[in-house]
Amino acid sequence: MAVPLHRAAAFGLHWLSDLPLTPFEPAPPGAGDVTILRTDHLADRPSPRPLNNGQIHPDGFRLHWGQEAVFDMFDGARITYLPGPEWTGAFPSSLFGTVAALTLAWRGALPFHACAVELDGEAFLIAGPSGSGKSGLTAGLIGVGARFVCDDLSVLQAGAGLTISPGRSTMRLDPALVGSIDAVDRAPAPGDARGKWLVRPRARTALGEMPVAGLLLLASAGRPIQPLERPAVLTSEVFRPRWLAAFPNHRERLARILEHGRGLPIARFPSIGEATVTDPSQRARDALTALAGMRRP
Amino acid sequence: MNETLWRRSDEWIGATVEDALVMISVERGTYLHLNPTAAVAWDILESPVSAARITEHLSSRFAVTPEHCAQSVATMLRRFEECGLIVAS
């Protein structure tokens, strides 16, 4: 088995791997929380419970990612990958999305299908259905002074309150938006069927962890979301919900969402399909005003 | 007298929000809200308890006659059972 030479940080953990972890931030030498190594055969794992494109075991899960690779996660601390017939030589994006999210959830974290930005030390989630404009609005908010925290996948920890750590350091954007953001680097996303680009914003948060102050829900106009409704809204934005519902810590995770979700301000904001404001800069400023309205006094 | 003892099922967990209770089904992922009176009954149901004991508790706490309270408790327990919130102990 190869030696993990690559170190990176994301979602509050240190990841070690025998291949580059490009979407994560490079990390200095030190102990890792999760080690990712290639294997030449699939382990014989007990009591498989089939689910979607994989299975759940008492000590973790197995995920088949097309013909590219099979990932095995053990105890939230170790991932092995077996390259398949369509292996490209680099990790598929699923490692930094689904596999990472499920590994974090196994460890007790709360993954959400949401973007996040930081304003003055506090994070705000931007959630909504696929195609509602989460990433575009996040890019717009960065353009008016917010700092990038996460794109598409935000992983929260529930302690004394809800907190978040930066996730992948890149955003997946429509080509039309790529030029609108000050970026360290930008390139077409390998294998993206929608033609999206990967962009690493220059304005990324410098904080390792920060409190979550609110959630902007990209949705149709409607009455304000009441505190009683907050946990249900938050639950509806959970990342890979079928997988998480089958995990042994599902009950504890729901209890945390209930406990902490009731105090999290949530405001509606027009999705891109329903927006009457078409100027992206004005839309970003309007979103900034909505975020400011959620801030605790 | 109906001596059935009722207790919470393991399916639901809840959290208090502004005097009411938000409940989620661990198995189905569905939510429901209990009003403040039902939330008090849910508190009492932490240990196996009869309808008569719940009635006694609620009628001492809220301005309601024991007879009216008994009817309301019977209706509430029936709805709780239909939702899978409670089971007969």
mmCIF file of C-alpha atoms in Angstrom:
data_model
loop_
_atom_site.group_PDB
_atom_site.id
_atom_site.type_symbol
_atom_site.label_atom_id
_atom_site.label_comp_id
_atom_site.label_asym_id
_atom_site.label_seq_id
_atom_site.Cartn_x
_atom_site.Cartn_y
_atom_site.Cartn_z
ATOM 1 C CA MET A 1 0.000 0.000 0.000
ATOM 2 C CA ALA A 2 1.280 3.489 -0.894
ATOM 3 C CA VAL A 3 2.319 6.132 1.608
ATOM 4 C CA PRO A 4 0.074 9.210 2.013
ATOM 5 C CA LEU A 5 2.161 12.121 0.756
ATOM 6 C CA HIS A 6 -0.536 14.683 0.196
ATOM 7 C CA ARG A 7 -2.064 16.632 3.073
ATOM 8 C CA ALA A 8 -5.063 18.902 2.886
ATOM 9 C CA ALA A 9 -7.642 20.568 5.084
ATOM 10 C CA ALA A 10 -11.356 20.839 4.479
ATOM 11 C CA PHE A 11 -14.569 20.736 6.492
ATOM 12 C CA GLY A 12 -12.602 20.998 9.732
ATOM 13 C CA LEU A 13 -10.567 17.838 9.138
ATOM 14 C CA HIS A 14 -7.093 16.995 7.913
ATOM 15 C CA TRP A 15 -7.045 14.560 5.026
ATOM 16 C CA LEU A 16 -4.014 12.514 3.986
ATOM 17 C CA SER A 17 -3.821 10.774 0.641
ATOM 18 C CA ASP A 18 -1.539 9.076 -1.844
ATOM 19 C CA LEU A 19 -2.966 11.331 -4.603
ATOM 20 C CA PRO A 20 -3.377 15.132 -4.703
ATOM 21 C CA LEU A 21 -6.494 16.484 -3.002
ATOM 22 C CA THR A 22 -6.689 19.505 -5.280
ATOM 23 C CA PRO A 23 -10.107 20.914 -4.297
ATOM 24 C CA PHE A 24 -9.041 21.074 -0.637
ATOM 25 C CA GLU A 25 -6.617 23.590 0.895
ATOM 26 C CA PRO A 26 -3.027 22.328 1.302
ATOM 27 C CA ALA A 27 -2.214 21.583 4.939
ATOM 28 C CA PRO A 28 1.088 21.551 6.832
ATOM 29 C CA PRO A 29 2.565 18.270 8.067
ATOM 30 C CA GLY A 30 0.750 16.710 10.980
ATOM 31 C CA ALA A 31 -1.539 13.917 11.994
ATOM 32 C CA GLY A 32 -4.494 13.242 9.735
ATOM 33 C CA ASP A 33 -8.113 12.664 10.633
ATOM 34 C CA VAL A 34 -8.902 10.726 7.466
ATOM 35 C CA THR A 35 -6.442 8.718 5.369
ATOM 36 C CA ILE A 36 -7.208 7.882 1.723
ATOM 37 C CA LEU A 37 -5.193 5.142 0.070
ATOM 38 C CA ARG A 38 -5.397 3.019 -3.044
ATOM 39 C CA THR A 39 -6.113 -0.684 -2.697
ATOM 40 C CA ASP A 40 -5.759 -3.533 -5.174
ATOM 41 C CA HIS A 41 -8.782 -5.480 -3.975
ATOM 42 C CA LEU A 42 -12.086 -4.850 -2.248
ATOM 43 C CA ALA A 43 -12.188 -5.838 1.400
ATOM 44 C CA ASP A 44 -14.612 -8.552 2.449
ATOM 45 C CA ARG A 45 -17.011 -6.454 4.505
ATOM 46 C CA PRO A 46 -19.749 -7.850 6.766
ATOM 47 C CA SER A 47 -23.519 -7.345 6.732
ATOM 48 C CA PRO A 48 -23.943 -5.205 3.621
ATOM 49 C CA ARG A 49 -27.146 -3.207 3.349
ATOM 50 C CA PRO A 50 -27.640 -2.103 -0.280
ATOM 51 C CA LEU A 51 -28.454 1.559 -0.874
ATOM 52 C CA ASN A 52 -28.419 3.477 -4.164
ATOM 53 C CA ASN A 53 -24.987 2.962 -5.740
ATOM 54 C CA GLY A 54 -23.411 1.366 -2.710
ATOM 55 C CA GLN A 55 -23.987 -0.291 0.592
ATOM 56 C CA ILE A 56 -23.804 0.407 4.298
ATOM 57 C CA HIS A 57 -21.884 -1.778 6.739
ATOM 58 C CA PRO A 58 -21.670 -1.717 10.526
ATOM 59 C CA ASP A 59 -18.278 -0.003 10.251
ATOM 60 C CA GLY A 60 -18.876 2.342 7.309
ATOM 61 C CA PHE A 61 -20.006 2.318 3.690
ATOM 62 C CA ARG A 62 -19.011 1.323 0.165
ATOM 63 C CA LEU A 63 -19.743 3.608 -2.789
ATOM 64 C CA HIS A 64 -19.440 2.604 -6.464
ATOM 65 C CA TRP A 65 -18.710 5.697 -8.537
ATOM 66 C CA GLY A 66 -19.623 4.581 -12.037
ATOM 67 C CA GLN A 67 -16.763 2.715 -13.665
ATOM 68 C CA GLU A 68 -14.192 5.083 -12.189
ATOM 69 C CA ALA A 69 -13.665 3.790 -8.665
ATOM 70 C CA VAL A 70 -15.091 2.021 -5.661
ATOM 71 C CA PHE A 71 -14.647 3.805 -2.336
ATOM 72 C CA ASP A 72 -14.669 1.972 0.980
ATOM 73 C CA MET A 73 -14.961 4.050 4.150
ATOM 74 C CA PHE A 74 -14.109 2.552 7.521
ATOM 75 C CA ASP A 75 -15.056 4.086 10.889
ATOM 76 C CA GLY A 76 -14.995 7.656 9.571
ATOM 77 C CA ALA A 77 -11.195 7.584 9.567
ATOM 78 C CA ARG A 78 -10.007 5.525 6.615
ATOM 79 C CA ILE A 79 -10.992 5.452 2.943
ATOM 80 C CA THR A 80 -9.662 3.049 0.360
ATOM 81 C CA TYR A 81 -10.264 3.330 -3.361
ATOM 82 C CA LEU A 82 -10.130 0.657 -6.022
ATOM 83 C CA PRO A 83 -9.685 2.121 -9.517
ATOM 84 C CA GLY A 84 -12.153 0.846 -12.113
ATOM 85 C CA PRO A 85 -11.996 0.479 -15.904
ATOM 86 C CA GLU A 86 -12.588 4.235 -16.424
ATOM 87 C CA TRP A 87 -10.111 5.431 -13.808
ATOM 88 C CA THR A 88 -8.481 8.672 -14.968
ATOM 89 C CA GLY A 89 -5.520 8.706 -12.621
ATOM 90 C CA ALA A 90 -7.017 11.419 -10.424
ATOM 91 C CA PHE A 91 -9.806 11.319 -7.884
ATOM 92 C CA PRO A 92 -13.299 11.828 -9.294
ATOM 93 C CA SER A 93 -15.161 14.853 -7.916
ATOM 94 C CA SER A 94 -17.329 12.499 -5.851
ATOM 95 C CA LEU A 95 -14.476 12.002 -3.377
ATOM 96 C CA PHE A 96 -14.629 15.672 -2.449
ATOM 97 C CA GLY A 97 -18.423 15.706 -2.434
ATOM 98 C CA THR A 98 -20.438 12.614 -1.652
ATOM 99 C CA VAL A 99 -17.652 10.509 -0.121
ATOM 100 C CA ALA A 100 -16.350 13.352 2.047
ATOM 101 C CA ALA A 101 -19.862 14.342 3.126
ATOM 102 C CA LEU A 102 -20.821 10.797 4.088
ATOM 103 C CA THR A 103 -17.542 10.319 5.948
ATOM 104 C CA LEU A 104 -18.142 13.520 7.904
ATOM 105 C CA ALA A 105 -21.728 12.489 8.609
ATOM 106 C CA TRP A 106 -20.503 9.136 9.891
ATOM 107 C CA ARG A 107 -18.366 11.126 12.331
ATOM 108 C CA GLY A 108 -21.432 13.043 13.525
ATOM 109 C CA ALA A 109 -21.346 16.181 11.364
ATOM 110 C CA LEU A 110 -24.350 17.722 9.584
ATOM 111 C CA PRO A 111 -23.831 17.986 5.799
ATOM 112 C CA PHE A 112 -26.162 20.276 3.857
ATOM 113 C CA HIS A 113 -26.720 20.897 0.172
ATOM 114 C CA ALA A 114 -25.855 24.575 0.475
ATOM 115 C CA CYS A 115 -23.238 27.205 -0.245
ATOM 116 C CA ALA A 116 -21.830 29.419 2.502
ATOM 117 C CA VAL A 117 -20.212 32.826 2.791
ATOM 118 C CA GLU A 118 -18.592 34.648 5.704
ATOM 119 C CA LEU A 119 -19.401 38.217 6.755
ATOM 120 C CA ASP A 120 -17.559 39.755 9.704
ATOM 121 C CA GLY A 121 -16.780 36.417 11.310
ATOM 122 C CA GLU A 122 -20.197 34.800 10.858
ATOM 123 C CA ALA A 123 -21.287 32.339 8.187
ATOM 124 C CA PHE A 124 -24.528 32.315 6.235
ATOM 125 C CA LEU A 125 -25.808 29.313 4.309
ATOM 126 C CA ILE A 126 -27.386 29.726 0.874
ATOM 127 C CA ALA A 127 -29.689 26.818 0.129
ATOM 128 C CA GLY A 128 -32.309 25.900 -2.422
ATOM 129 C CA PRO A 129 -33.083 23.341 -5.099
ATOM 130 C CA SER A 130 -30.588 22.534 -7.843
ATOM 131 C CA GLY A 131 -30.743 25.293 -10.444
ATOM 132 C CA SER A 132 -32.038 27.915 -8.006
ATOM 133 C CA GLY A 133 -28.827 29.932 -8.320
ATOM 134 C CA LYS A 134 -26.954 29.127 -5.115
ATOM 135 C CA SER A 135 -23.474 29.265 -6.605
ATOM 136 C CA GLY A 136 -24.245 32.295 -8.762
ATOM 137 C CA LEU A 137 -25.541 34.242 -5.775
ATOM 138 C CA THR A 138 -22.550 33.135 -3.717
ATOM 139 C CA ALA A 139 -20.266 34.494 -6.436
ATOM 140 C CA GLY A 140 -22.272 37.731 -6.420
ATOM 141 C CA LEU A 141 -21.993 38.055 -2.641
ATOM 142 C CA ILE A 142 -18.231 37.598 -2.877
ATOM 143 C CA GLY A 143 -18.270 40.462 -5.356
ATOM 144 C CA VAL A 144 -19.866 42.759 -2.755
ATOM 145 C CA GLY A 145 -17.559 41.936 0.138
ATOM 146 C CA ALA A 146 -18.435 38.473 1.465
ATOM 147 C CA ARG A 147 -15.761 35.789 1.747
ATOM 148 C CA PHE A 148 -16.126 32.317 0.313
ATOM 149 C CA VAL A 149 -16.641 29.388 2.699
ATOM 150 C CA CYS A 150 -18.298 26.535 0.769
ATOM 151 C CA ASP A 151 -19.904 25.743 -2.575
ATOM 152 C CA ASP A 152 -22.768 23.282 -2.868
ATOM 153 C CA LEU A 153 -21.721 21.267 0.204
ATOM 154 C CA SER A 154 -21.604 22.861 3.648
ATOM 155 C CA VAL A 155 -20.817 20.714 6.670
ATOM 156 C CA LEU A 156 -21.900 21.956 10.092
ATOM 157 C CA GLN A 157 -20.870 20.892 13.567
ATOM 158 C CA ALA A 158 -23.333 21.123 16.433
ATOM 159 C CA GLY A 159 -21.686 21.933 19.728
ATOM 160 C CA ALA A 160 -22.658 24.887 21.879
ATOM 161 C CA GLY A 161 -24.112 26.242 18.618
ATOM 162 C CA LEU A 162 -23.903 25.547 14.905
ATOM 163 C CA THR A 163 -20.463 26.139 13.403
ATOM 164 C CA ILE A 164 -18.936 25.644 9.990
ATOM 165 C CA SER A 165 -15.418 25.216 8.596
ATOM 166 C CA PRO A 166 -14.356 25.979 5.030
ATOM 167 C CA GLY A 167 -15.060 23.164 2.581
ATOM 168 C CA ARG A 168 -13.725 22.746 -0.927
ATOM 169 C CA SER A 169 -11.762 25.815 -1.941
ATOM 170 C CA THR A 170 -13.262 25.827 -5.436
ATOM 171 C CA MET A 171 -16.658 26.760 -6.827
ATOM 172 C CA ARG A 172 -18.411 25.096 -9.755
ATOM 173 C CA LEU A 173 -19.794 27.930 -11.909
ATOM 174 C CA ASP A 174 -21.541 28.425 -15.215
ATOM 175 C CA PRO A 175 -19.084 29.719 -17.838
ATOM 176 C CA ALA A 176 -21.060 32.982 -18.031
ATOM 177 C CA LEU A 177 -20.250 33.704 -14.374
ATOM 178 C CA VAL A 178 -16.604 32.675 -14.403
ATOM 179 C CA GLY A 179 -15.351 36.127 -15.355
ATOM 180 C CA SER A 180 -17.453 37.868 -12.718
ATOM 181 C CA ILE A 181 -15.375 36.722 -9.781
ATOM 182 C CA ASP A 182 -11.822 37.587 -8.763
ATOM 183 C CA ALA A 183 -10.165 34.177 -8.805
ATOM 184 C CA VAL A 184 -6.809 32.622 -8.050
ATOM 185 C CA ASP A 185 -7.366 30.108 -10.804
ATOM 186 C CA ARG A 186 -10.140 28.961 -13.079
ATOM 187 C CA ALA A 187 -10.475 26.075 -15.516
ATOM 188 C CA PRO A 188 -13.169 23.905 -17.081
ATOM 189 C CA ALA A 189 -14.296 21.223 -14.633
ATOM 190 C CA PRO A 190 -13.028 17.873 -15.888
ATOM 191 C CA GLY A 191 -15.863 15.658 -17.046
ATOM 192 C CA ASP A 192 -18.632 18.127 -16.149
ATOM 193 C CA ALA A 193 -21.542 17.323 -18.463
ATOM 194 C CA ARG A 194 -23.011 20.819 -17.965
ATOM 195 C CA GLY A 195 -19.801 22.511 -19.032
ATOM 196 C CA LYS A 196 -19.207 24.186 -15.686
ATOM 197 C CA TRP A 197 -15.887 25.638 -14.611
ATOM 198 C CA LEU A 198 -13.944 25.248 -11.403
ATOM 199 C CA VAL A 199 -13.043 28.610 -9.903
ATOM 200 C CA ARG A 200 -10.977 29.229 -6.770
ATOM 201 C CA PRO A 201 -12.093 32.634 -5.407
ATOM 202 C CA ARG A 202 -9.415 34.946 -4.094
ATOM 203 C CA ALA A 203 -11.671 36.203 -1.289
ATOM 204 C CA ARG A 204 -11.822 33.032 0.824
ATOM 205 C CA THR A 205 -12.451 33.143 4.544
ATOM 206 C CA ALA A 206 -9.363 33.179 6.719
ATOM 207 C CA LEU A 207 -11.235 31.576 9.619
ATOM 208 C CA GLY A 208 -10.873 27.904 10.445
ATOM 209 C CA GLU A 209 -14.267 27.729 12.105
ATOM 210 C CA MET A 210 -17.081 30.243 12.571
ATOM 211 C CA PRO A 211 -20.638 30.365 13.901
ATOM 212 C CA VAL A 212 -23.522 29.961 11.479
ATOM 213 C CA ALA A 213 -25.777 33.005 11.752
ATOM 214 C CA GLY A 214 -28.533 32.235 9.269
ATOM 215 C CA LEU A 215 -29.756 30.562 6.115
ATOM 216 C CA LEU A 216 -30.940 32.232 2.928
ATOM 217 C CA LEU A 217 -33.433 29.962 1.189
ATOM 218 C CA LEU A 218 -33.718 30.461 -2.561
ATOM 219 C CA ALA A 219 -37.387 29.779 -3.127
ATOM 220 C CA SER A 220 -40.684 31.151 -4.284
ATOM 221 C CA ALA A 221 -42.037 34.192 -2.496
ATOM 222 C CA GLY A 222 -44.094 33.335 0.548
ATOM 223 C CA ARG A 223 -44.815 34.273 4.094
ATOM 224 C CA PRO A 224 -41.834 34.462 6.463
ATOM 225 C CA ILE A 225 -40.569 31.140 7.774
ATOM 226 C CA GLN A 226 -41.624 30.751 11.389
ATOM 227 C CA PRO A 227 -39.369 29.339 14.132
ATOM 228 C CA LEU A 228 -41.577 26.215 14.309
ATOM 229 C CA GLU A 229 -40.845 25.556 10.634
ATOM 230 C CA ARG A 230 -37.077 26.025 10.792
ATOM 231 C CA PRO A 231 -36.063 22.449 11.671
ATOM 232 C CA ALA A 232 -38.189 21.076 8.814
ATOM 233 C CA VAL A 233 -36.650 23.524 6.339
ATOM 234 C CA LEU A 234 -33.180 22.637 7.533
ATOM 235 C CA THR A 235 -33.872 18.903 7.294
ATOM 236 C CA SER A 236 -35.089 19.330 3.717
ATOM 237 C CA GLU A 237 -31.651 20.679 2.769
ATOM 238 C CA VAL A 238 -29.635 17.745 4.152
ATOM 239 C CA PHE A 239 -27.052 16.377 1.710
ATOM 240 C CA ARG A 240 -27.648 12.790 0.477
ATOM 241 C CA PRO A 241 -30.625 12.291 2.825
ATOM 242 C CA ARG A 242 -31.278 8.641 1.957
ATOM 243 C CA TRP A 243 -27.741 7.698 2.903
ATOM 244 C CA LEU A 244 -27.812 9.658 6.111
ATOM 245 C CA ALA A 245 -31.169 8.172 7.117
ATOM 246 C CA ALA A 246 -29.593 4.733 6.930
ATOM 247 C CA PHE A 247 -26.580 5.611 9.094
ATOM 248 C CA PRO A 248 -26.523 4.332 12.677
ATOM 249 C CA ASN A 249 -26.256 7.888 14.049
ATOM 250 C CA HIS A 250 -29.315 9.145 12.141
ATOM 251 C CA ARG A 251 -31.380 9.681 15.285
ATOM 252 C CA GLU A 252 -28.671 11.731 16.981
ATOM 253 C CA ARG A 253 -28.231 13.841 13.835
ATOM 254 C CA LEU A 254 -31.954 14.637 13.630
ATOM 255 C CA ALA A 255 -31.980 15.519 17.317
ATOM 256 C CA ARG A 256 -29.137 17.986 16.704
ATOM 257 C CA ILE A 257 -30.953 19.541 13.749
ATOM 258 C CA LEU A 258 -34.069 19.917 15.894
ATOM 259 C CA GLU A 259 -32.153 21.343 18.826
ATOM 260 C CA HIS A 260 -30.061 23.820 16.857
ATOM 261 C CA GLY A 261 -32.279 24.416 13.824
ATOM 262 C CA ARG A 262 -35.011 26.023 15.886
ATOM 263 C CA GLY A 263 -32.709 28.957 16.674
ATOM 264 C CA LEU A 264 -31.315 29.462 13.178
ATOM 265 C CA PRO A 265 -32.864 32.416 11.321
ATOM 266 C CA ILE A 266 -34.073 31.484 7.833
ATOM 267 C CA ALA A 267 -35.163 34.026 5.222
ATOM 268 C CA ARG A 268 -36.570 33.494 1.769
ATOM 269 C CA PHE A 269 -34.888 35.052 -1.235
ATOM 270 C CA PRO A 270 -36.062 34.777 -4.860
ATOM 271 C CA SER A 271 -34.482 31.915 -6.756
ATOM 272 C CA ILE A 272 -32.840 32.871 -10.026
ATOM 273 C CA GLY A 273 -35.898 31.674 -11.949
ATOM 274 C CA GLU A 274 -38.257 33.895 -9.964
ATOM 275 C CA ALA A 275 -36.074 36.948 -9.501
ATOM 276 C CA THR A 276 -37.492 40.258 -10.663
ATOM 277 C CA VAL A 277 -34.089 41.887 -10.179
ATOM 278 C CA THR A 278 -31.971 40.763 -13.108
ATOM 279 C CA ASP A 279 -28.844 42.853 -12.494
ATOM 280 C CA PRO A 280 -26.451 40.448 -10.704
ATOM 281 C CA SER A 281 -24.801 43.228 -8.662
ATOM 282 C CA GLN A 282 -28.130 44.552 -7.422
ATOM 283 C CA ARG A 283 -29.273 41.000 -6.671
ATOM 284 C CA ALA A 284 -26.121 40.453 -4.596
ATOM 285 C CA ARG A 285 -26.669 43.722 -2.713
ATOM 286 C CA ASP A 286 -30.280 42.722 -2.030
ATOM 287 C CA ALA A 287 -29.037 39.388 -0.682
ATOM 288 C CA LEU A 288 -26.527 41.208 1.494
ATOM 289 C CA THR A 289 -29.375 43.247 2.963
ATOM 290 C CA ALA A 290 -31.348 40.042 3.613
ATOM 291 C CA LEU A 291 -28.352 38.513 5.405
ATOM 292 C CA ALA A 292 -27.898 41.623 7.516
ATOM 293 C CA GLY A 293 -31.547 41.346 8.523
ATOM 294 C CA MET A 294 -30.921 37.896 9.963
ATOM 295 C CA ARG A 295 -28.049 38.991 12.177
ATOM 296 C CA ARG A 296 -28.580 38.775 15.892
ATOM 297 C CA PRO A 297 -28.668 42.213 17.550
ATOM 298 C CA MET B 1 -62.263 2.624 33.805
ATOM 299 C CA ASN B 2 -59.739 2.379 31.006
ATOM 300 C CA GLU B 3 -56.416 1.447 32.639
ATOM 301 C CA THR B 4 -54.369 1.334 29.438
ATOM 302 C CA LEU B 5 -50.947 2.812 30.044
ATOM 303 C CA TRP B 6 -49.543 4.886 27.210
ATOM 304 C CA ARG B 7 -45.940 5.704 26.514
ATOM 305 C CA ARG B 8 -43.975 7.515 23.821
ATOM 306 C CA SER B 9 -42.917 5.439 20.840
ATOM 307 C CA ASP B 10 -39.254 5.465 19.875
ATOM 308 C CA GLU B 11 -40.116 6.777 16.425
ATOM 309 C CA TRP B 12 -40.410 10.458 17.306
ATOM 310 C CA ILE B 13 -38.095 12.996 18.841
ATOM 311 C CA GLY B 14 -38.974 16.577 19.668
ATOM 312 C CA ALA B 15 -37.705 19.990 20.677
ATOM 313 C CA THR B 16 -39.536 22.899 22.251
ATOM 314 C CA VAL B 17 -40.009 26.017 20.123
ATOM 315 C CA GLU B 18 -41.886 28.947 21.613
ATOM 316 C CA ASP B 19 -43.994 26.802 24.010
ATOM 317 C CA ALA B 20 -44.916 24.356 21.264
ATOM 318 C CA LEU B 21 -43.133 21.161 20.355
ATOM 319 C CA VAL B 22 -41.637 20.371 16.951
ATOM 320 C CA MET B 23 -41.548 16.623 16.371
ATOM 321 C CA ILE B 24 -39.776 14.626 13.703
ATOM 322 C CA SER B 25 -40.251 10.983 12.833
ATOM 323 C CA VAL B 26 -36.873 9.283 12.764
ATOM 324 C CA GLU B 27 -38.210 6.606 10.423
ATOM 325 C CA ARG B 28 -40.264 8.706 8.018
ATOM 326 C CA GLY B 29 -38.619 12.117 8.225
ATOM 327 C CA THR B 30 -42.002 13.780 8.620
ATOM 328 C CA TYR B 31 -42.625 16.689 10.957
ATOM 329 C CA LEU B 32 -45.527 17.733 13.116
ATOM 330 C CA HIS B 33 -46.115 20.435 15.705
ATOM 331 C CA LEU B 34 -47.797 19.942 19.077
ATOM 332 C CA ASN B 35 -49.582 22.915 20.581
ATOM 333 C CA PRO B 36 -48.653 23.937 24.142
ATOM 334 C CA THR B 37 -51.366 21.750 25.734
ATOM 335 C CA ALA B 38 -50.390 18.683 23.715
ATOM 336 C CA ALA B 39 -46.754 19.444 24.496
ATOM 337 C CA VAL B 40 -47.533 19.212 28.209
ATOM 338 C CA ALA B 41 -49.223 15.846 27.597
ATOM 339 C CA TRP B 42 -46.122 14.717 25.705
ATOM 340 C CA ASP B 43 -44.018 15.640 28.731
ATOM 341 C CA ILE B 44 -46.258 13.533 30.959
ATOM 342 C CA LEU B 45 -45.958 10.604 28.536
ATOM 343 C CA GLU B 46 -42.254 10.309 29.232
ATOM 344 C CA SER B 47 -43.190 7.496 31.609
ATOM 345 C CA PRO B 48 -46.090 5.075 31.014
ATOM 346 C CA VAL B 49 -49.251 6.828 32.110
ATOM 347 C CA SER B 50 -53.026 6.346 31.905
ATOM 348 C CA ALA B 51 -55.537 8.677 30.247
ATOM 349 C CA ALA B 52 -57.006 9.336 33.690
ATOM 350 C CA ARG B 53 -53.667 10.505 35.055
ATOM 351 C CA ILE B 54 -53.119 12.809 32.051
ATOM 352 C CA THR B 55 -56.621 14.227 32.518
ATOM 353 C CA GLU B 56 -55.937 14.836 36.193
ATOM 354 C CA HIS B 57 -52.725 16.652 35.415
ATOM 355 C CA LEU B 58 -54.114 18.816 32.599
ATOM 356 C CA SER B 59 -57.336 19.752 34.378
ATOM 357 C CA SER B 60 -55.323 20.935 37.358
ATOM 358 C CA ARG B 61 -53.138 23.038 35.115
ATOM 359 C CA PHE B 62 -55.605 24.490 32.625
ATOM 360 C CA ALA B 63 -59.018 26.107 33.176
ATOM 361 C CA VAL B 64 -61.133 23.204 31.979
ATOM 362 C CA THR B 65 -63.671 20.902 33.617
ATOM 363 C CA PRO B 66 -62.510 17.315 34.259
ATOM 364 C CA GLU B 67 -65.287 15.963 32.022
ATOM 365 C CA HIS B 68 -64.373 18.167 29.074
ATOM 366 C CA CYS B 69 -60.681 17.496 29.690
ATOM 367 C CA ALA B 70 -61.257 13.726 29.706
ATOM 368 C CA GLN B 71 -62.937 13.931 26.294
ATOM 369 C CA SER B 72 -60.128 16.068 24.902
ATOM 370 C CA VAL B 73 -57.478 13.724 26.283
ATOM 371 C CA ALA B 74 -59.211 10.706 24.731
ATOM 372 C CA THR B 75 -59.271 12.473 21.349
ATOM 373 C CA MET B 76 -55.666 13.565 21.703
ATOM 374 C CA LEU B 77 -54.436 10.086 22.634
ATOM 375 C CA ARG B 78 -56.293 8.612 19.676
ATOM 376 C CA ARG B 79 -54.585 11.104 17.346
ATOM 377 C CA PHE B 80 -51.230 10.513 19.006
ATOM 378 C CA GLU B 81 -51.650 6.786 18.444
ATOM 379 C CA GLU B 82 -52.690 7.272 14.793
ATOM 380 C CA CYS B 83 -49.527 9.319 14.215
ATOM 381 C CA GLY B 84 -47.376 6.711 15.894
ATOM 382 C CA LEU B 85 -46.399 9.074 18.686
ATOM 383 C CA ILE B 86 -47.457 6.679 21.442
ATOM 384 C CA VAL B 87 -47.986 2.990 21.993
ATOM 385 C CA ALA B 88 -49.889 1.064 24.625
ATOM 386 C CA SER B 89 -47.452 -0.033 27.257
#
